[in-house]
Amino acid sequence: MKTLTLNNGNTIPQFGLGTWKSKPGEVKNAVKYALSIGYKHIDCAAIYGNETEVGEALKESFADNVVQREDIFITSKLWNNRHKKDDVVLGLKQTLKDLELDYLDLYLIHWPVAFKPEVIFPEDASGVLSLSEVPLIETWQGMEQAVNQGLVKNIGVSNFSIKKIDNIISNCSIKPAMNQVECHPYLQQDELLASCQQNDIVLTAYSPLGSKDRPDSLKQKNEPTLLENEVIKNIAEKYQVTTAQILIKWAIERGTVVIPKSVSPERIKQNFEAQNINLDTEDMEQIKTLNRNYRYVDGSFFAIPNSCYTVESIWG
Ligand code: A2P
């Protein structure tokens, strides 16, 4: 499996298994199966509500000698209610306990949005903390403490704009190694990708297949279906593969990490095999024309009325 080198010399497998929306009853088998066929990278987060089951899958896979801990790469993410400096390590320790691990390979600030410690998801503005009350650089200092305590090897961010990353870079001791953002042919993120590459930050593409299993409350009416795009379909036909496989290989070809989610063994295998496809320059050129800056995960769920967060402030 291809790897990319992070800014501290560590490497990350370019292909991994996403676990957002994987239900607790399904995710354990998905992770075990993925590891058994060669996946080396599992992307997790506390807010996905399934880290305990991922932990069981890891523990059993280690016990059965399917993989060794040092041969795989595990990412998780700090939830919005753990942004205060001294809460970061607490959040990470809970994740380590759930995943039954001693250390993570990568820990990310999940969103540039802060909530009060006792609030998982605010019902109204009283549950949020502004970025003046808990600046992102304070949260970042907590992330640096986690590295210094040996709890995580690499740290980064998720859903961060160029401006927010620049602010961290100007004020940090340890530079962010990663920005994980939504990225696919409808949201190609050219400017953000170029800026990350200039700063030696790797970009991970989430929702690479268009996340069609999002809850209806997170969907817009008439949203475009990436997996049924005609251009992608034609390229898939040319190589006798599926549209999902073309989307995955496109992300790898662009030098990003990609983490398609699946809980179906057949699709987990199919997605893994996408790494073997060879896209040519013409395919890449055709896919380039599909960009429409379309976000499936548009952040509107954090635009809590009368709070300091708006869709513009989240992405800006
Ligand atoms: P499932 O878990 O049943 O396989 P994303 O990674 O963009 O969030 O997309 C995840 C969605 O795409 C899930 O609904 C997942 O369903 C589905 N999916 C994953 N792999 C494939 C594939 N190879 N072909 C079609 N759908 C897929």
Coordinates of C-alpha atoms and ligand atoms in Angstrom, one line a residue:
M1 CA 0.0 0.0 0.0
K2 CA 1.3 3.5 -0.9
T3 CA 2.2 5.8 2.0
L4 CA 2.7 9.5 2.3
T5 CA 5.3 11.1 4.5
L6 CA 4.2 13.5 7.2
N7 CA 6.1 16.6 8.1
N8 CA 7.9 14.8 11.0
G9 CA 9.1 11.9 8.8
N10 CA 6.4 9.5 9.9
T11 CA 4.4 7.8 7.2
I12 CA 0.6 7.3 6.7
P13 CA -1.1 4.7 4.5
Q14 CA -2.8 6.6 1.7
F15 CA -5.9 4.4 1.9
G16 CA -7.9 3.7 5.0
L17 CA -11.3 2.6 6.3
G18 CA -13.8 5.3 7.3
T19 CA -16.0 4.5 10.3
W20 CA -18.3 7.5 10.4
K21 CA -21.9 6.2 10.3
S22 CA -20.8 2.6 10.8
K23 CA -23.2 1.3 13.4
P24 CA -21.9 -0.3 16.6
G25 CA -23.4 -3.6 15.6
E26 CA -21.7 -3.5 12.2
V27 CA -18.4 -1.8 12.7
K28 CA -16.6 -4.5 14.5
N29 CA -16.9 -7.0 11.7
A30 CA -16.1 -4.3 9.1
V31 CA -12.8 -3.4 10.8
K32 CA -11.9 -7.1 11.4
Y33 CA -12.6 -8.0 7.8
A34 CA -10.7 -4.9 6.5
L35 CA -7.6 -5.7 8.5
S36 CA -7.8 -9.3 7.4
I37 CA -7.6 -8.4 3.7
G38 CA -4.8 -5.8 4.1
Y39 CA -6.2 -2.5 5.3
K40 CA -3.5 -0.8 7.4
H41 CA -5.4 2.4 8.4
I42 CA -8.6 2.9 10.3
D43 CA -10.2 6.4 10.7
C44 CA -12.2 6.9 13.9
A45 CA -13.6 9.6 16.0
A46 CA -15.1 9.8 19.5
I47 CA -18.3 11.4 18.2
Y48 CA -19.0 8.4 15.9
G49 CA -20.1 6.6 19.0
N50 CA -18.5 3.3 17.9
E51 CA -14.9 3.4 19.2
T52 CA -15.6 0.7 21.8
E53 CA -16.5 -1.8 19.0
V54 CA -13.6 -0.6 16.9
G55 CA -11.4 -1.4 20.0
E56 CA -12.8 -4.9 20.2
A57 CA -12.0 -5.5 16.6
L58 CA -8.5 -4.2 17.0
K59 CA -7.9 -6.3 20.2
E60 CA -9.2 -9.5 18.5
S61 CA -7.1 -8.8 15.4
F62 CA -4.0 -8.4 17.4
A63 CA -4.7 -11.5 19.5
D64 CA -5.3 -13.6 16.3
N65 CA -2.1 -12.2 14.8
V66 CA -3.9 -10.8 11.9
V67 CA -1.9 -7.6 12.3
Q68 CA 0.5 -6.1 14.8
R69 CA -0.2 -2.7 16.4
E70 CA 3.0 -1.2 14.9
D71 CA 1.9 -2.2 11.4
I72 CA -1.4 -0.2 11.4
F73 CA -2.3 3.4 11.5
I74 CA -5.1 4.6 13.8
T75 CA -6.6 8.1 13.6
S76 CA -9.1 9.6 16.0
K77 CA -10.6 13.0 16.6
L78 CA -11.2 15.4 19.5
W79 CA -14.8 16.3 20.0
N80 CA -15.9 19.9 20.2
N81 CA -16.6 19.7 24.0
R82 CA -13.0 19.0 24.8
H83 CA -11.4 22.1 23.3
K84 CA -10.1 23.6 26.6
K85 CA -6.4 23.0 26.9
D86 CA -6.5 20.6 29.8
D87 CA -9.5 18.7 28.4
V88 CA -7.7 17.6 25.2
V89 CA -5.7 14.8 27.0
L90 CA -8.8 13.8 28.9
G91 CA -10.7 13.3 25.5
L92 CA -7.8 11.5 24.0
K93 CA -7.4 9.2 27.1
Q94 CA -11.1 8.2 26.8
T95 CA -10.6 7.4 23.1
L96 CA -7.5 5.3 23.9
K97 CA -9.5 3.5 26.5
D98 CA -12.4 2.8 24.1
L99 CA -10.0 1.7 21.3
E100 CA -8.0 -0.4 23.8
L101 CA -4.7 1.3 22.6
D102 CA -1.7 2.8 24.3
Y103 CA -1.2 5.4 21.6
L104 CA -2.8 6.8 18.5
D105 CA -1.0 7.4 15.2
L106 CA -2.9 10.6 14.5
Y107 CA -5.2 12.8 16.6
L108 CA -7.2 15.6 14.9
I109 CA -9.2 18.6 16.2
H110 CA -12.5 17.4 14.7
W111 CA -14.1 20.9 14.0
P112 CA -13.1 24.5 14.5
V113 CA -16.2 24.8 16.8
A114 CA -16.2 24.6 20.6
F115 CA -19.0 23.4 23.0
K116 CA -19.2 23.5 26.8
P117 CA -17.6 20.5 28.4
E118 CA -21.0 19.0 29.5
V119 CA -22.6 19.4 26.1
I120 CA -22.2 16.8 23.3
F121 CA -24.4 18.7 20.9
P122 CA -26.0 22.0 21.9
E123 CA -29.8 22.5 21.6
D124 CA -29.3 26.2 21.6
A125 CA -26.6 28.9 21.8
S126 CA -26.2 28.4 25.6
G127 CA -24.2 25.2 24.9
V128 CA -21.5 26.7 22.7
L129 CA -18.2 28.4 23.5
S130 CA -16.9 31.0 21.1
L131 CA -13.4 30.8 19.6
S132 CA -12.5 33.9 21.7
E133 CA -13.4 32.0 24.9
V134 CA -11.5 28.9 23.8
P135 CA -9.1 29.9 20.9
L136 CA -8.1 27.2 18.6
I137 CA -4.4 27.8 19.5
E138 CA -5.3 26.9 23.1
T139 CA -6.8 23.6 21.9
W140 CA -3.7 23.1 19.8
Q141 CA -1.5 23.5 22.9
G142 CA -3.5 20.6 24.4
M143 CA -2.8 18.5 21.3
E144 CA 0.9 19.3 21.7
Q145 CA 0.8 18.1 25.3
A146 CA -0.7 14.8 24.1
V147 CA 2.4 14.4 21.8
N148 CA 4.7 15.3 24.6
Q149 CA 3.1 12.7 26.8
G150 CA 3.6 10.0 24.2
L151 CA -0.1 9.4 23.7
V152 CA -0.1 10.3 20.0
K153 CA 2.6 10.3 17.3
N154 CA 1.1 12.9 14.9
I155 CA -1.4 15.7 15.4
G156 CA -3.5 17.6 12.9
V157 CA -6.9 19.3 12.3
S158 CA -10.1 18.6 10.4
N159 CA -12.5 20.9 8.6
F160 CA -10.0 23.8 8.9
S161 CA -9.7 26.6 6.4
I162 CA -6.3 28.0 5.1
K163 CA -6.7 31.0 7.4
K164 CA -7.3 28.9 10.5
I165 CA -4.3 26.6 9.7
D166 CA -2.1 29.6 9.1
N167 CA -3.0 30.9 12.5
I168 CA -2.0 27.6 14.1
I169 CA 1.3 27.4 12.1
S170 CA 2.3 30.9 13.2
N171 CA 1.8 30.2 16.9
C172 CA 2.6 26.5 17.5
S173 CA 5.6 24.4 18.6
I174 CA 4.5 21.3 16.7
K175 CA 3.2 22.0 13.2
P176 CA -0.1 20.3 12.1
A177 CA 0.7 17.2 10.0
M178 CA -2.8 16.8 8.6
N179 CA -6.0 18.5 7.5
Q180 CA -8.9 16.1 7.0
V181 CA -11.7 17.7 4.9
E182 CA -14.5 16.6 2.6
C183 CA -13.0 16.1 -0.8
H184 CA -14.3 14.4 -4.0
P185 CA -14.8 15.5 -7.6
Y186 CA -17.7 17.8 -6.7
L187 CA -15.5 19.5 -4.0
Q188 CA -12.0 19.3 -5.3
Q189 CA -10.5 21.7 -2.8
D190 CA -7.7 22.8 -5.2
E191 CA -6.8 25.9 -3.2
L192 CA -6.8 24.2 0.2
L193 CA -4.8 21.2 -1.2
A194 CA -2.2 23.5 -2.7
S195 CA -1.9 25.5 0.5
C196 CA -1.6 22.3 2.6
Q197 CA 1.1 20.9 0.3
Q198 CA 3.0 24.2 0.5
N199 CA 3.0 23.9 4.3
D200 CA 3.9 20.2 4.2
I201 CA 0.5 19.2 5.5
V202 CA -1.2 16.1 4.1
L203 CA -4.8 16.3 3.2
T204 CA -7.2 13.4 3.9
A205 CA -10.3 13.3 1.8
Y206 CA -13.4 12.3 3.8
S207 CA -16.8 11.5 2.2
P208 CA -15.0 10.5 -1.0
L209 CA -18.1 8.6 -2.2
G210 CA -20.5 11.3 -1.4
S211 CA -21.7 9.9 2.0
K212 CA -25.1 8.8 0.8
D213 CA -25.8 7.1 4.1
R214 CA -25.9 10.4 6.0
P215 CA -29.0 10.9 8.1
D216 CA -31.8 12.7 6.2
S217 CA -31.5 15.6 8.6
L218 CA -28.0 16.3 7.2
K219 CA -29.1 16.0 3.6
Q220 CA -30.2 18.7 1.2
K221 CA -33.1 18.3 -1.2
N222 CA -32.0 17.3 -4.7
E223 CA -28.4 16.8 -3.9
P224 CA -26.3 15.4 -6.7
T225 CA -25.4 11.7 -6.6
L226 CA -21.6 11.4 -7.0
L227 CA -21.7 7.6 -7.5
E228 CA -24.0 8.0 -10.5
N229 CA -22.2 10.8 -12.3
E230 CA -22.1 10.1 -16.0
V231 CA -18.4 11.1 -16.5
I232 CA -17.3 8.8 -13.6
K233 CA -19.6 6.1 -15.0
N234 CA -17.9 6.2 -18.4
I235 CA -14.5 6.0 -16.9
A236 CA -15.6 3.1 -14.7
E237 CA -16.9 1.3 -17.8
K238 CA -13.6 1.9 -19.7
Y239 CA -11.7 0.0 -16.9
Q240 CA -14.6 -2.5 -16.1
V241 CA -14.6 -1.3 -12.5
T242 CA -17.2 0.5 -10.3
T243 CA -17.7 4.3 -9.9
A244 CA -16.7 4.0 -6.3
Q245 CA -13.4 2.6 -7.3
I246 CA -12.8 5.4 -9.8
L247 CA -13.5 8.0 -7.0
I248 CA -11.1 6.3 -4.6
K249 CA -8.3 6.0 -7.2
W250 CA -8.8 9.6 -8.2
A251 CA -8.2 10.7 -4.6
I252 CA -5.0 8.6 -4.4
E253 CA -3.8 9.9 -7.7
R254 CA -4.1 13.5 -6.4
G255 CA -1.8 12.8 -3.5
T256 CA -4.4 12.8 -0.8
V257 CA -5.2 10.1 1.8
V258 CA -8.7 8.6 1.2
I259 CA -11.0 6.9 3.7
P260 CA -14.1 5.4 2.1
K261 CA -16.6 4.0 4.7
S262 CA -18.2 0.7 4.2
V263 CA -19.6 -2.1 6.4
S264 CA -20.2 -4.5 3.6
P265 CA -17.4 -7.1 3.1
E266 CA -17.9 -7.0 -0.7
R267 CA -17.6 -3.3 -0.9
I268 CA -14.7 -3.1 1.7
K269 CA -12.8 -5.5 -0.7
Q270 CA -13.9 -3.6 -3.8
N271 CA -12.7 -0.3 -2.3
F272 CA -9.3 -1.9 -1.3
E273 CA -8.8 -3.2 -4.9
A274 CA -9.3 0.4 -6.3
Q275 CA -5.7 1.0 -5.5
N276 CA -4.7 -1.2 -8.4
I277 CA -6.5 0.9 -11.1
N278 CA -4.4 3.1 -13.4
L279 CA -6.1 6.3 -14.3
D280 CA -4.6 8.2 -17.2
T281 CA -4.1 11.9 -17.8
E282 CA -7.3 12.2 -19.8
D283 CA -9.4 10.6 -17.1
M284 CA -7.9 13.0 -14.5
E285 CA -8.6 16.0 -16.9
Q286 CA -12.2 14.9 -17.4
I287 CA -12.8 14.5 -13.6
K288 CA -11.2 17.9 -13.0
T289 CA -14.1 19.5 -14.9
L290 CA -16.7 18.1 -12.5
N291 CA -15.8 20.4 -9.6
R292 CA -18.8 22.5 -8.4
N293 CA -17.6 23.4 -4.9
Y294 CA -20.5 21.3 -3.5
R295 CA -20.3 20.2 0.1
Y296 CA -22.4 17.3 1.3
V297 CA -21.3 18.0 4.9
D298 CA -22.1 21.7 4.8
G299 CA -21.6 22.6 8.5
S300 CA -25.1 24.1 8.8
F301 CA -25.7 21.8 11.8
F302 CA -23.3 24.0 13.8
A303 CA -24.8 27.2 12.7
I304 CA -26.8 27.4 15.9
P305 CA -29.2 30.3 16.0
N306 CA -28.0 33.3 18.0
S307 CA -24.6 31.6 18.5
C308 CA -21.3 32.9 17.2
Y309 CA -21.1 30.1 14.6
T310 CA -22.4 30.6 11.1
V311 CA -21.7 28.4 8.0
E312 CA -19.4 31.2 6.8
S313 CA -17.5 31.4 10.1
I314 CA -17.0 27.7 10.2
W315 CA -15.4 27.5 6.7
G316 CA -13.8 30.9 6.7
Ligands
A2P1 P1 -22.0 0.5 2.9 O1 -21.4 0.8 4.2 O2 -23.3 -0.2 3.0 O3 -21.0 -0.2 1.9 P2 -18.5 7.9 2.2 O4 -17.2 7.1 2.4 O5 -18.4 8.9 1.1 O6 -19.0 8.4 3.5 O7 -19.6 6.9 1.6 C1 -20.1 5.8 2.4 C2 -21.4 5.3 1.7 O8 -21.0 4.7 0.5 C3 -22.1 4.3 2.5 O9 -23.5 4.3 2.2 C4 -21.5 2.9 2.0 O10 -22.4 1.9 2.1 C5 -21.4 3.3 0.5 N1 -20.3 2.6 -0.2 C6 -19.1 2.2 0.3 N2 -18.4 1.6 -0.7 C7 -19.1 1.5 -1.8 C8 -19.0 1.0 -3.1 N3 -17.9 0.4 -3.4 N4 -20.0 1.1 -3.9 C9 -21.2 1.7 -3.6 N5 -21.4 2.2 -2.3 C10 -20.4 2.1 -1.5

